[in-house]
Amino acid sequence: MKRIFISDLHLDGYRKDLTRAFTQFLSEQCQTINELYILGDFFELWLGDDDQSPLNNEVIEALSSLPCDVFIMHGNRDFLIGKAFCNAAGAKLLPDPYPIILGDQPALLMHGDSLCTRDEEYMKARTLLRSDAFQQDFLSKQMQERKIIAEQIRGKSQKVSREKAEDIMDVTPEEVTKVMNQAKTSILVHGHTHRPAVHEVDLHFGPGTRYVLGDWHTSTQFLRADGSDLELVKYVF
Ligand code: MN
């Protein structure tokens, strides 16, 4: 079973180069694999499945013509991706976290934002934004109004991020070991932090490995899995 894991593409209507890189990646890397996993922040912003932007239509077209199965997990920027988009794209929406088996190894897939528990302000905002009440209210508004609200939230979070200490923006190591111990998994794959790397983790039952995927704005690193053989690979476009 051949799989590819990507995240944090942050596709944006203003960044046609990224959309091009993504479609090129699909034709170069994803034609002979079984499964493609997109682990969140696929889009820079998601206003709702009813947003018929040229970018969204192009992505639907590209994903639906892939020969492999496609799985999508929410990120903190595109958590409003819904069933309508996934159906159109021929993709399956995954909950976060999501357990899978790689070869004979249990692994856990996450976006990664829920591991950044030291950022208390963000964790609070996350709970609010993910609530049904917020989402229903947001999605009931006109597209133009949704855009304004989303940009306000984004402007606020960018300003706040710049002022926060570097280590707060990374995962909490204790949260990583807690999650991996609870799930009894020695492999964790996530994105979000934009710090692509392979980390060793000490778990109750032995050594574990945490694979962090890269974002497509700075260092495009994706995970390639052939059975239980895993490799973090740099993609140059
Ligand atoms: Mn993220």
mmCIF file of C-alpha atoms and ligand atoms in Angstrom:
data_model
loop_
_atom_site.group_PDB
_atom_site.id
_atom_site.type_symbol
_atom_site.label_atom_id
_atom_site.label_comp_id
_atom_site.label_asym_id
_atom_site.label_seq_id
_atom_site.Cartn_x
_atom_site.Cartn_y
_atom_site.Cartn_z
ATOM 1 C CA MET A 1 0.000 0.000 0.000
ATOM 2 C CA LYS A 2 1.514 3.318 -1.119
ATOM 3 C CA ARG A 3 0.411 6.498 0.578
ATOM 4 C CA ILE A 4 1.354 10.164 0.523
ATOM 5 C CA PHE A 5 0.703 12.666 3.316
ATOM 6 C CA ILE A 6 0.723 16.421 2.713
ATOM 7 C CA SER A 7 -0.511 19.427 4.687
ATOM 8 C CA ASP A 8 -0.407 23.199 4.959
ATOM 9 C CA LEU A 9 -0.533 24.025 1.274
ATOM 10 C CA HIS A 10 -2.441 27.184 2.162
ATOM 11 C CA LEU A 11 -3.840 27.366 -1.364
ATOM 12 C CA ASP A 12 -5.011 30.863 -2.143
ATOM 13 C CA GLY A 13 -6.665 32.461 -5.173
ATOM 14 C CA TYR A 14 -3.870 35.044 -5.163
ATOM 15 C CA ARG A 15 -1.112 32.425 -5.299
ATOM 16 C CA LYS A 16 -1.550 30.734 -8.664
ATOM 17 C CA ASP A 17 2.002 29.375 -8.408
ATOM 18 C CA LEU A 18 0.935 27.223 -5.430
ATOM 19 C CA THR A 19 -2.097 25.821 -7.230
ATOM 20 C CA ARG A 20 0.169 25.021 -10.179
ATOM 21 C CA ALA A 21 2.680 23.337 -7.858
ATOM 22 C CA PHE A 22 -0.133 21.277 -6.345
ATOM 23 C CA THR A 23 -1.537 20.055 -9.682
ATOM 24 C CA GLN A 24 2.021 19.301 -10.816
ATOM 25 C CA PHE A 25 2.571 17.344 -7.581
ATOM 26 C CA LEU A 26 -0.569 15.313 -8.243
ATOM 27 C CA SER A 27 0.574 14.367 -11.732
ATOM 28 C CA GLU A 28 4.182 13.651 -10.703
ATOM 29 C CA GLN A 29 3.707 11.931 -7.345
ATOM 30 C CA CYS A 30 0.155 10.678 -7.012
ATOM 31 C CA GLN A 31 -0.558 8.629 -10.136
ATOM 32 C CA THR A 32 0.712 5.280 -8.844
ATOM 33 C CA ILE A 33 -0.153 5.532 -5.144
ATOM 34 C CA ASN A 34 -3.211 4.081 -3.391
ATOM 35 C CA GLU A 35 -4.074 6.909 -1.019
ATOM 36 C CA LEU A 36 -3.457 10.641 -0.659
ATOM 37 C CA TYR A 37 -3.960 12.276 2.763
ATOM 38 C CA ILE A 38 -4.289 16.050 3.084
ATOM 39 C CA LEU A 39 -3.857 16.826 6.785
ATOM 40 C CA GLY A 40 -5.305 20.300 7.093
ATOM 41 C CA ASP A 41 -4.750 23.883 6.012
ATOM 42 C CA PHE A 42 -5.158 22.734 2.447
ATOM 43 C CA PHE A 43 -6.666 26.176 1.861
ATOM 44 C CA GLU A 44 -5.571 29.500 3.317
ATOM 45 C CA LEU A 45 -9.212 30.263 3.953
ATOM 46 C CA TRP A 46 -12.463 28.343 3.553
ATOM 47 C CA LEU A 47 -15.660 30.385 3.514
ATOM 48 C CA GLY A 48 -17.995 27.459 2.936
ATOM 49 C CA ASP A 49 -18.621 24.752 0.359
ATOM 50 C CA ASP A 50 -20.996 27.107 -1.457
ATOM 51 C CA ASP A 51 -18.095 29.434 -2.349
ATOM 52 C CA GLN A 52 -17.816 28.826 -6.099
ATOM 53 C CA SER A 53 -14.397 30.429 -6.562
ATOM 54 C CA PRO A 54 -12.221 29.516 -9.561
ATOM 55 C CA LEU A 55 -9.621 28.101 -7.124
ATOM 56 C CA ASN A 56 -12.129 25.804 -5.431
ATOM 57 C CA ASN A 57 -13.421 24.557 -8.778
ATOM 58 C CA GLU A 58 -9.896 23.938 -10.042
ATOM 59 C CA VAL A 59 -9.054 21.908 -6.924
ATOM 60 C CA ILE A 60 -12.267 19.870 -7.219
ATOM 61 C CA GLU A 61 -11.393 19.125 -10.826
ATOM 62 C CA ALA A 62 -7.802 18.100 -9.965
ATOM 63 C CA LEU A 63 -8.730 15.871 -7.004
ATOM 64 C CA SER A 64 -11.701 14.181 -8.636
ATOM 65 C CA SER A 65 -9.598 13.064 -11.605
ATOM 66 C CA LEU A 66 -6.976 11.334 -9.403
ATOM 67 C CA PRO A 67 -6.752 7.549 -9.665
ATOM 68 C CA CYS A 68 -6.122 7.155 -5.898
ATOM 69 C CA ASP A 69 -8.361 7.551 -2.834
ATOM 70 C CA VAL A 70 -8.237 11.015 -1.262
ATOM 71 C CA PHE A 71 -8.700 11.860 2.428
ATOM 72 C CA ILE A 72 -8.997 15.361 3.860
ATOM 73 C CA MET A 73 -8.640 16.502 7.483
ATOM 74 C CA HIS A 74 -9.581 19.954 8.710
ATOM 75 C CA GLY A 75 -6.910 22.494 9.596
ATOM 76 C CA ASN A 76 -7.375 25.654 11.631
ATOM 77 C CA ARG A 77 -7.906 27.687 8.444
ATOM 78 C CA ASP A 78 -10.183 25.387 6.484
ATOM 79 C CA PHE A 79 -12.199 23.737 9.266
ATOM 80 C CA LEU A 80 -15.410 24.642 7.444
ATOM 81 C CA ILE A 81 -14.702 22.251 4.573
ATOM 82 C CA GLY A 82 -17.823 20.111 4.433
ATOM 83 C CA LYS A 83 -19.333 17.071 2.819
ATOM 84 C CA ALA A 84 -20.459 18.927 -0.326
ATOM 85 C CA PHE A 85 -16.893 19.885 -1.247
ATOM 86 C CA CYS A 86 -15.560 16.441 -0.357
ATOM 87 C CA ASN A 87 -18.247 14.708 -2.425
ATOM 88 C CA ALA A 88 -17.501 16.937 -5.413
ATOM 89 C CA ALA A 89 -13.771 16.280 -5.047
ATOM 90 C CA GLY A 90 -14.259 12.547 -4.514
ATOM 91 C CA ALA A 91 -12.607 12.808 -1.100
ATOM 92 C CA LYS A 92 -13.451 11.498 2.347
ATOM 93 C CA LEU A 93 -13.435 13.855 5.336
ATOM 94 C CA LEU A 94 -11.456 12.496 8.292
ATOM 95 C CA PRO A 95 -11.879 13.375 11.972
ATOM 96 C CA ASP A 96 -8.854 14.762 13.858
ATOM 97 C CA PRO A 97 -7.150 12.666 15.270
ATOM 98 C CA TYR A 98 -7.510 9.722 12.901
ATOM 99 C CA PRO A 99 -5.873 6.323 13.535
ATOM 100 C CA ILE A 100 -4.608 4.241 10.603
ATOM 101 C CA ILE A 101 -2.350 1.230 10.069
ATOM 102 C CA LEU A 102 0.832 1.742 8.054
ATOM 103 C CA GLY A 103 1.996 -1.700 6.979
ATOM 104 C CA ASP A 104 1.603 -3.417 10.346
ATOM 105 C CA GLN A 105 2.206 -0.286 12.431
ATOM 106 C CA PRO A 106 -0.570 1.709 14.092
ATOM 107 C CA ALA A 107 -0.194 5.419 13.358
ATOM 108 C CA LEU A 108 -2.109 8.550 14.292
ATOM 109 C CA LEU A 109 -2.876 11.408 11.888
ATOM 110 C CA MET A 110 -3.553 14.931 13.161
ATOM 111 C CA HIS A 111 -3.499 18.469 11.839
ATOM 112 C CA GLY A 112 -1.402 19.498 14.835
ATOM 113 C CA ASP A 113 -3.019 22.665 16.167
ATOM 114 C CA SER A 114 -4.627 20.766 19.063
ATOM 115 C CA LEU A 115 -1.101 19.798 20.221
ATOM 116 C CA CYS A 116 -0.154 23.456 20.761
ATOM 117 C CA THR A 117 -1.771 23.582 24.205
ATOM 118 C CA ARG A 118 0.555 26.242 25.639
ATOM 119 C CA ASP A 119 -1.146 28.742 23.368
ATOM 120 C CA GLU A 120 -4.142 29.073 25.677
ATOM 121 C CA GLU A 121 -5.644 31.994 23.795
ATOM 122 C CA TYR A 122 -5.681 29.986 20.582
ATOM 123 C CA MET A 123 -7.126 26.894 22.281
ATOM 124 C CA LYS A 124 -9.990 29.031 23.593
ATOM 125 C CA ALA A 125 -10.643 30.555 20.168
ATOM 126 C CA ARG A 126 -10.465 27.065 18.639
ATOM 127 C CA THR A 127 -13.290 25.811 20.854
ATOM 128 C CA LEU A 128 -15.454 28.783 19.890
ATOM 129 C CA LEU A 129 -14.737 28.579 16.148
ATOM 130 C CA ARG A 130 -15.403 24.836 16.046
ATOM 131 C CA SER A 131 -18.746 25.139 17.850
ATOM 132 C CA ASP A 132 -21.916 24.349 15.886
ATOM 133 C CA ALA A 133 -23.400 27.688 16.941
ATOM 134 C CA PHE A 134 -20.552 29.726 15.428
ATOM 135 C CA GLN A 135 -20.395 27.640 12.277
ATOM 136 C CA GLN A 136 -24.142 27.733 11.587
ATOM 137 C CA ASP A 137 -24.258 31.477 12.154
ATOM 138 C CA PHE A 138 -21.200 32.074 9.941
ATOM 139 C CA LEU A 139 -22.446 29.892 7.105
ATOM 140 C CA SER A 140 -25.855 31.591 7.136
ATOM 141 C CA LYS A 141 -24.261 34.943 6.195
ATOM 142 C CA GLN A 142 -23.683 36.308 2.701
ATOM 143 C CA MET A 143 -20.330 35.341 1.162
ATOM 144 C CA GLN A 144 -19.055 38.934 1.241
ATOM 145 C CA GLU A 145 -19.796 39.209 4.947
ATOM 146 C CA ARG A 146 -18.124 35.860 5.664
ATOM 147 C CA LYS A 147 -15.037 37.119 3.876
ATOM 148 C CA ILE A 148 -14.884 40.230 6.036
ATOM 149 C CA ILE A 149 -15.306 38.247 9.278
ATOM 150 C CA ALA A 150 -12.680 35.681 8.226
ATOM 151 C CA GLU A 151 -10.198 38.399 7.373
ATOM 152 C CA GLN A 152 -10.794 40.073 10.723
ATOM 153 C CA ILE A 153 -10.102 36.795 12.531
ATOM 154 C CA ARG A 154 -7.008 36.177 10.406
ATOM 155 C CA GLY A 155 -5.685 39.710 10.904
ATOM 156 C CA LYS A 156 -6.056 39.278 14.642
ATOM 157 C CA SER A 157 -4.332 35.883 14.698
ATOM 158 C CA GLN A 158 -1.392 37.080 12.565
ATOM 159 C CA LYS A 159 -0.856 40.063 14.835
ATOM 160 C CA VAL A 160 -1.053 37.891 17.932
ATOM 161 C CA SER A 161 1.278 35.227 16.441
ATOM 162 C CA ARG A 162 3.998 37.788 15.845
ATOM 163 C CA GLU A 163 3.882 38.775 19.484
ATOM 164 C CA LYS A 164 3.935 35.248 20.919
ATOM 165 C CA ALA A 165 7.058 33.444 22.046
ATOM 166 C CA GLU A 166 8.436 31.027 19.470
ATOM 167 C CA ASP A 167 8.003 27.910 21.614
ATOM 168 C CA ILE A 168 4.345 28.631 22.285
ATOM 169 C CA MET A 169 3.656 28.248 18.585
ATOM 170 C CA ASP A 170 5.178 24.756 18.533
ATOM 171 C CA VAL A 171 3.601 21.584 19.913
ATOM 172 C CA THR A 172 3.695 20.882 23.659
ATOM 173 C CA PRO A 173 6.029 17.860 24.067
ATOM 174 C CA GLU A 174 3.975 16.481 26.994
ATOM 175 C CA GLU A 175 0.806 16.696 24.907
ATOM 176 C CA VAL A 176 2.499 14.717 22.116
ATOM 177 C CA THR A 177 3.527 11.882 24.466
ATOM 178 C CA LYS A 178 0.097 11.923 26.128
ATOM 179 C CA VAL A 179 -1.735 11.614 22.810
ATOM 180 C CA MET A 180 0.603 8.898 21.507
ATOM 181 C CA ASN A 181 0.492 6.900 24.752
ATOM 182 C CA GLN A 182 -3.303 7.076 24.886
ATOM 183 C CA ALA A 183 -3.642 5.988 21.260
ATOM 184 C CA LYS A 184 -0.968 3.298 21.820
ATOM 185 C CA THR A 185 0.733 4.403 18.635
ATOM 186 C CA SER A 186 4.449 4.769 17.991
ATOM 187 C CA ILE A 187 3.910 6.897 14.874
ATOM 188 C CA LEU A 188 2.375 10.371 14.749
ATOM 189 C CA VAL A 189 2.033 12.370 11.539
ATOM 190 C CA HIS A 190 0.967 16.023 11.654
ATOM 191 C CA GLY A 191 1.496 19.441 10.109
ATOM 192 C CA HIS A 192 0.445 22.930 11.259
ATOM 193 C CA THR A 193 3.689 24.134 12.882
ATOM 194 C CA HIS A 194 5.537 24.631 9.583
ATOM 195 C CA ARG A 195 8.567 22.980 11.188
ATOM 196 C CA PRO A 196 9.130 19.874 9.032
ATOM 197 C CA ALA A 197 11.237 17.286 10.868
ATOM 198 C CA VAL A 198 11.409 13.744 12.197
ATOM 199 C CA HIS A 199 11.451 13.596 16.024
ATOM 200 C CA GLU A 200 12.118 10.657 18.324
ATOM 201 C CA VAL A 201 9.614 10.363 21.191
ATOM 202 C CA ASP A 202 9.902 8.293 24.408
ATOM 203 C CA LEU A 203 6.657 6.459 25.075
ATOM 204 C CA HIS A 204 5.426 4.131 27.849
ATOM 205 C CA PHE A 205 5.810 1.143 25.550
ATOM 206 C CA GLY A 206 9.054 2.121 23.769
ATOM 207 C CA PRO A 207 10.415 4.563 21.214
ATOM 208 C CA GLY A 208 8.096 6.464 18.907
ATOM 209 C CA THR A 209 8.494 8.794 15.954
ATOM 210 C CA ARG A 210 6.753 12.063 15.168
ATOM 211 C CA TYR A 211 6.758 13.152 11.536
ATOM 212 C CA VAL A 212 6.058 16.846 10.960
ATOM 213 C CA LEU A 213 5.028 17.807 7.437
ATOM 214 C CA GLY A 214 6.161 21.070 5.848
ATOM 215 C CA ASP A 215 4.078 23.951 4.538
ATOM 216 C CA TRP A 216 4.146 24.831 0.853
ATOM 217 C CA HIS A 217 5.104 28.474 1.327
ATOM 218 C CA THR A 218 8.547 27.792 2.786
ATOM 219 C CA SER A 219 9.645 24.144 2.754
ATOM 220 C CA THR A 220 7.467 21.642 0.960
ATOM 221 C CA GLN A 221 8.153 18.376 2.735
ATOM 222 C CA PHE A 222 5.723 15.504 2.474
ATOM 223 C CA LEU A 223 5.646 11.989 3.888
ATOM 224 C CA ARG A 224 5.834 8.995 1.613
ATOM 225 C CA ALA A 225 4.744 5.636 3.022
ATOM 226 C CA ASP A 226 5.291 2.299 1.355
ATOM 227 C CA GLY A 227 3.741 -0.145 3.822
ATOM 228 C CA SER A 228 5.461 0.755 7.086
ATOM 229 C CA ASP A 229 8.509 2.360 5.403
ATOM 230 C CA LEU A 230 8.235 6.089 5.969
ATOM 231 C CA GLU A 231 10.267 8.865 4.422
ATOM 232 C CA LEU A 232 9.972 12.636 4.753
ATOM 233 C CA VAL A 233 10.706 13.952 1.259
ATOM 234 C CA LYS A 234 11.367 17.457 0.021
ATOM 235 C CA TYR A 235 9.361 18.475 -3.034
ATOM 236 C CA VAL A 236 10.946 21.152 -5.191
ATOM 237 C CA PHE A 237 8.747 23.121 -7.576
HETATM 238 MN MN MN B 1 -2.587 24.979 10.741
#
